[in-house]
Coordinates of C-alpha atoms in Angstrom, one line a residue:
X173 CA 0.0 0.0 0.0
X174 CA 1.2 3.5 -1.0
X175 CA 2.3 5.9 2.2
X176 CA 0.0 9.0 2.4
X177 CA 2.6 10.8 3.2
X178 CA 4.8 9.5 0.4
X179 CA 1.8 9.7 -2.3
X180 CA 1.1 13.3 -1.1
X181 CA 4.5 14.4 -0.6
X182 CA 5.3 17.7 -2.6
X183 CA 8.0 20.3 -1.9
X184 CA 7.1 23.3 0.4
X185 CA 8.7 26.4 -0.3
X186 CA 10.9 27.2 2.7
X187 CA 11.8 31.1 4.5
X188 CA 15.1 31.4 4.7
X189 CA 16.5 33.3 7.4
X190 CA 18.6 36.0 6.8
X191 CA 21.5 36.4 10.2
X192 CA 22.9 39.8 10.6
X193 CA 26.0 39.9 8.5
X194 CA 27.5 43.8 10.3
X195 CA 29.1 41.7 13.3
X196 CA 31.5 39.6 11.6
X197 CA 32.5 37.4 8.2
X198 CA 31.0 34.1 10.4
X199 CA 27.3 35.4 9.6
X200 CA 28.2 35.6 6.1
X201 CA 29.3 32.2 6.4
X202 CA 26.5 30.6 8.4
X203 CA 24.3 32.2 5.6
X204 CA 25.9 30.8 2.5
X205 CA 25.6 27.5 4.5
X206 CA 21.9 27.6 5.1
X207 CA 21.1 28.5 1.4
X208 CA 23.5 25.4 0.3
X209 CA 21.5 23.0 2.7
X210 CA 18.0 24.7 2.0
X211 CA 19.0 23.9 -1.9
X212 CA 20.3 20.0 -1.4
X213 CA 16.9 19.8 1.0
X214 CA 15.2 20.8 -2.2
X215 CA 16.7 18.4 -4.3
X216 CA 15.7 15.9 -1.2
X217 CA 12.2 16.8 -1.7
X218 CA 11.8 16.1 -5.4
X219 CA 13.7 12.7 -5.3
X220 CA 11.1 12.1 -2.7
X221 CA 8.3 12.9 -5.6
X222 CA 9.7 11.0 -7.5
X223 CA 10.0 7.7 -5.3
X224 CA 6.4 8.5 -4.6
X225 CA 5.7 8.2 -8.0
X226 CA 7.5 5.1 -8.9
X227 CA 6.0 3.7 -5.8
X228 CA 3.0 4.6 -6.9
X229 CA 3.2 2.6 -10.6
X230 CA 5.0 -0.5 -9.2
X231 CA 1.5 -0.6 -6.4
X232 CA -0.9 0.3 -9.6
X233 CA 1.0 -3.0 -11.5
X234 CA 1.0 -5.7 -8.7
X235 CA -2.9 -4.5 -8.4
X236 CA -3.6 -5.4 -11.5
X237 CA -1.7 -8.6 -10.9
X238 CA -3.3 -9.2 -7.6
X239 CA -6.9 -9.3 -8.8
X240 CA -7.0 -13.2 -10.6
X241 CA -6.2 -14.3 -7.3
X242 CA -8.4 -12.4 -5.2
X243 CA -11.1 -13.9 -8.0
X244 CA -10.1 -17.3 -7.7
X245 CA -10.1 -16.8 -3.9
X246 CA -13.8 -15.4 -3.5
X247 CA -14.8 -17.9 -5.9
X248 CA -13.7 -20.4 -2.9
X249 CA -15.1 -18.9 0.2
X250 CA -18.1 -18.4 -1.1
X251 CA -18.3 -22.2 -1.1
X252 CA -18.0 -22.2 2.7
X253 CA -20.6 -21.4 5.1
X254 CA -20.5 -18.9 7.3
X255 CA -16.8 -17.7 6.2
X256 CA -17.3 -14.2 6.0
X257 CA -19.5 -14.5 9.6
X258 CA -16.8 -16.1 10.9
X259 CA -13.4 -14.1 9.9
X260 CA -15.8 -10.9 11.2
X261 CA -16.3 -12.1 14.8
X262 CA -12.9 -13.3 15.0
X263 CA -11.5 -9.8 14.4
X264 CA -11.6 -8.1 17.5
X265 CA -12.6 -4.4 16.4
X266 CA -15.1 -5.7 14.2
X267 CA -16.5 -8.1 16.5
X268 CA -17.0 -4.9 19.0
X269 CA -19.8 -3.7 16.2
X270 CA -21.4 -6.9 15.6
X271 CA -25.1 -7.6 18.1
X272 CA -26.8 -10.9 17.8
X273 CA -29.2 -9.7 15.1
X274 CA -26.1 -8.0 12.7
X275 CA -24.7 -11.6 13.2
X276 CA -27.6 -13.4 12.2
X277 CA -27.5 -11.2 8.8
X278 CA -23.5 -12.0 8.4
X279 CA -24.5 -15.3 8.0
X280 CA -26.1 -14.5 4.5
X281 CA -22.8 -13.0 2.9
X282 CA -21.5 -14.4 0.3
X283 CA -18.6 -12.3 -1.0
X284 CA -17.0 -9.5 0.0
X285 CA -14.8 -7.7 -2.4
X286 CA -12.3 -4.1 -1.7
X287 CA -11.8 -2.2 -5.1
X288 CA -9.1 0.7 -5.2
X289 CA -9.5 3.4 -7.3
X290 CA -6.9 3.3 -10.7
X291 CA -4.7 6.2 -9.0
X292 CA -5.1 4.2 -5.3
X293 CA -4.3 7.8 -3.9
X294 CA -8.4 8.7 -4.2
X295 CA -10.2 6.4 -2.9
X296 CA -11.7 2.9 -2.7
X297 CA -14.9 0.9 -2.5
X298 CA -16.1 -2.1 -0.5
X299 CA -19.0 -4.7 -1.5
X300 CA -20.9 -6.9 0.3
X301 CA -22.6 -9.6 -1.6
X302 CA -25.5 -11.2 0.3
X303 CA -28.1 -14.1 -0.6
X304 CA -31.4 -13.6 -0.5
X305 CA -32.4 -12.8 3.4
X306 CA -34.9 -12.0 5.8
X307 CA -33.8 -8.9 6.9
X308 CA -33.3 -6.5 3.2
X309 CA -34.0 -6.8 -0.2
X310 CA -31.0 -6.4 -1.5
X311 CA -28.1 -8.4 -2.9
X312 CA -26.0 -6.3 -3.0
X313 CA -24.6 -2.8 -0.6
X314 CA -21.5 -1.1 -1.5
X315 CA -19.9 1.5 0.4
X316 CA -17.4 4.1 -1.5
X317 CA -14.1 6.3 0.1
X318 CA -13.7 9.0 -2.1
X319 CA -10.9 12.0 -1.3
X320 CA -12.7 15.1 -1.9
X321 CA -10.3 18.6 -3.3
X322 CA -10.3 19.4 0.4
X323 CA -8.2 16.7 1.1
X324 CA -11.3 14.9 3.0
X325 CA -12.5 11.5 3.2
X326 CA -16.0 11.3 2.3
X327 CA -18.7 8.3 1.5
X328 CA -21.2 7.3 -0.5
X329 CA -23.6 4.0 0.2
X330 CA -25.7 1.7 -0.9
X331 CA -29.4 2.7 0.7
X332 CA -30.4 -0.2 2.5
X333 CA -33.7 -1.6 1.3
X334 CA -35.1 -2.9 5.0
X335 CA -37.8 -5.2 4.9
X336 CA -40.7 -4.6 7.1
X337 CA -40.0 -4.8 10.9
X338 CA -36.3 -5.7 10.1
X339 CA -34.5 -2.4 10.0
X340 CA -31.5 -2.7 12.3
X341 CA -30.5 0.8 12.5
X342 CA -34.1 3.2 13.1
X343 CA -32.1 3.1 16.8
X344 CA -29.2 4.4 16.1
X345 CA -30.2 8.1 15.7
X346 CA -28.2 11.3 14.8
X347 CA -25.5 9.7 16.3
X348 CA -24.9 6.5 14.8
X349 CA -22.3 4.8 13.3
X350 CA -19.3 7.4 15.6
X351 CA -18.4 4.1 17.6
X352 CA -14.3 4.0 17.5
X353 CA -12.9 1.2 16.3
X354 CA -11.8 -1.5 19.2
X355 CA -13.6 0.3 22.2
X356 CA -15.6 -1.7 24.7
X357 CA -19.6 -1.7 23.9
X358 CA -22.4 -2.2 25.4
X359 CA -24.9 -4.7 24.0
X360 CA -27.6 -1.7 24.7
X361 CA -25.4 1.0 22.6
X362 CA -26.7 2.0 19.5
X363 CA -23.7 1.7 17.3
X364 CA -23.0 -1.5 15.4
X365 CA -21.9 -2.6 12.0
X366 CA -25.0 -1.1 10.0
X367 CA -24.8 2.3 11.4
X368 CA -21.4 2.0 10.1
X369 CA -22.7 1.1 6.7
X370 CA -25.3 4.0 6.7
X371 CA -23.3 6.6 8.2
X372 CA -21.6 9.0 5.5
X373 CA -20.1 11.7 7.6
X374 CA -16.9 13.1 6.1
X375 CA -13.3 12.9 7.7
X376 CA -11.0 9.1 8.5
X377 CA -13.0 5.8 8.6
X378 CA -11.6 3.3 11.1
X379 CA -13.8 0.9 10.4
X380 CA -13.4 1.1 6.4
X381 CA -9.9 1.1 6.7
X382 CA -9.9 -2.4 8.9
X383 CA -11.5 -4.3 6.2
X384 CA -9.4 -3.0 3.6
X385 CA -6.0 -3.0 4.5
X386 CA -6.8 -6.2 7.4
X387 CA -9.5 -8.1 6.5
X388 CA -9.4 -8.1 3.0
X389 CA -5.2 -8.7 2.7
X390 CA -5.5 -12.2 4.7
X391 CA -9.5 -13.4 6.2
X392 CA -7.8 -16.7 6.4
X393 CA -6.5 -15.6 9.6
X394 CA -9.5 -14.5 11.1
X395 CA -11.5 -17.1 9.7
X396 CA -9.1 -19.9 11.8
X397 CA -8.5 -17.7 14.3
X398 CA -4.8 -17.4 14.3
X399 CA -2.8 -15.2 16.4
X400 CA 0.3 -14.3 14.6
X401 CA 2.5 -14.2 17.6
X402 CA 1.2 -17.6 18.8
X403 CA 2.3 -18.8 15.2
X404 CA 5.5 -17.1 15.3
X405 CA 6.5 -18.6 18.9
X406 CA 5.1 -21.8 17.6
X407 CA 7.5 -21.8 14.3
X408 CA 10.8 -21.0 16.6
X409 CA 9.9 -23.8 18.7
X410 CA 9.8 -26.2 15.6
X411 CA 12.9 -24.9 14.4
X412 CA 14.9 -25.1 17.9
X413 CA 13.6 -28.2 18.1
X414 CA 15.2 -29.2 14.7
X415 CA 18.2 -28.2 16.2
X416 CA 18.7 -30.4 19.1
X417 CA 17.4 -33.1 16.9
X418 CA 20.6 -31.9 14.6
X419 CA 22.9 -31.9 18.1
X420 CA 21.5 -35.1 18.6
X421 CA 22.9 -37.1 15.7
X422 CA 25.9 -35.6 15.2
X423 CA 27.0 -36.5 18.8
X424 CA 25.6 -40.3 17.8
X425 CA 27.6 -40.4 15.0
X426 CA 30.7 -39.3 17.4
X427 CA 30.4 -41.8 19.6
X428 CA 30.3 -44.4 16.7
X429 CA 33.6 -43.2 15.5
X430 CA 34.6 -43.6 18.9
X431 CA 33.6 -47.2 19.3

């Protein structure tokens, strides 16, 4: 994923400041010296565009190469049940949204697919493809992340057909969908996964961003519930144990010479 503040790095013009040159030759001096550092931190600056910008194509190329894979992959978890249910409760933050009745809806998704925009600086998408359910008619709900020219993240979504009786969100009020990501709730508060959905107030989505760059990259580790550091400590005890197996038979072959 491309840095923000790589992909929106630009130069800045700097003030230089100008030191009294009546007390001695030394102010002179110290002057020429700023001006030469001010001008190699220029140079700085635009080698930084440009890394930003190479960064940038190489990220736009492995996209394109990335999306036969993440194909072929949907095209498999959508032949488990519950996967998508699953890999969400298993995530901690995402988990902290979720109330029985959200759950019970999670249990129709089928696919759920993140789509960056061509430049990946302006935005992205996310879509949720359910079966046929209970709860909304719709097959479909997609919610967009688009940069607007103030620099601000803003949304558009899908309007959620609710059936009759079934719309999870007519709690949640002016309010909804402001639950940080990873704090404690209360089965009573009104926030939850849907008020996410719905809510399209401008500025950083925690939520949106957890799917994307968390979710998305590798639900196999939600969906089996792996911790990484678990896994980690559980590799470097395989491989010390390789090595005392290793000791081992090199101090049997010794005593065989011996003998």
């Amino acid at each position: 994923m491309v840095s923000a503040k790589m992909a929106n790095a630009q130069a800045s013009p700097r003030k230089m400041p100008k030191l009294d040159g009546s007390a001695d030759n030394t102010n002179g001096d110290s002057q020429d010296n700023l001006e030469q550092i001010d001008s190699i931190q220029t140079q700085l600056d635009s080698l930084n565009d440009q890394a930003s910008d190479e960064i940038l194509k190489v990220e736009q190329k492995y996209n394109q190469m990335r999306k036969p894979h993440y194909q072929k992959r949907s095209e498999l978890i959508a032949k488990i049940p519950d996967f998508w249910l699953n890999t969400f409760m298993n995530h901690p933050q995402i988990a902290a949204l979720l109330d029985e009745a959200e759950e019970e809806v999670l249990r129709y998704l089928t696919q759920l697919t993140v789509e960056e925009t061509d430049d990946i600086r302006s935005g992205y998408k996310i879509i949720f493809q359910f079966r046929t359910n209970p709860f909304f008619e719709n097959t479909q709900l997609v919610k967009e992340f688009s940069m607007s020219e103030s620099g601000e993240m803003g949304t558009t979504e899908t309007k959620i057909s609710w059936k009759p009786g079934m719309a999870l969100t007519e709690k949640s009020g002016a309010d909804k969908g402001k639950i940080k990501v990873g704090a404690k709730r209360d089965r009573e508060d009104p926030f939850s996964f849907f008020s996410w959905f719905e809510d399209n107030s401008m500025g950083g989505d925690e939520v949106g961003e957890v799917i994307k760059d968390d979710i998305w990259a590798n639900p196999m580790q939600y969906y089996l519930d792996i911790d990484e550091e678990e896994e980690e400590l559980e590799d470097e005890d395989g491989d010390q144990d390789e090595e005392e197996e290793g000791d081992g038979d090199e101090g049997d072959e010794g005593e065989e010479q011996v003998e």
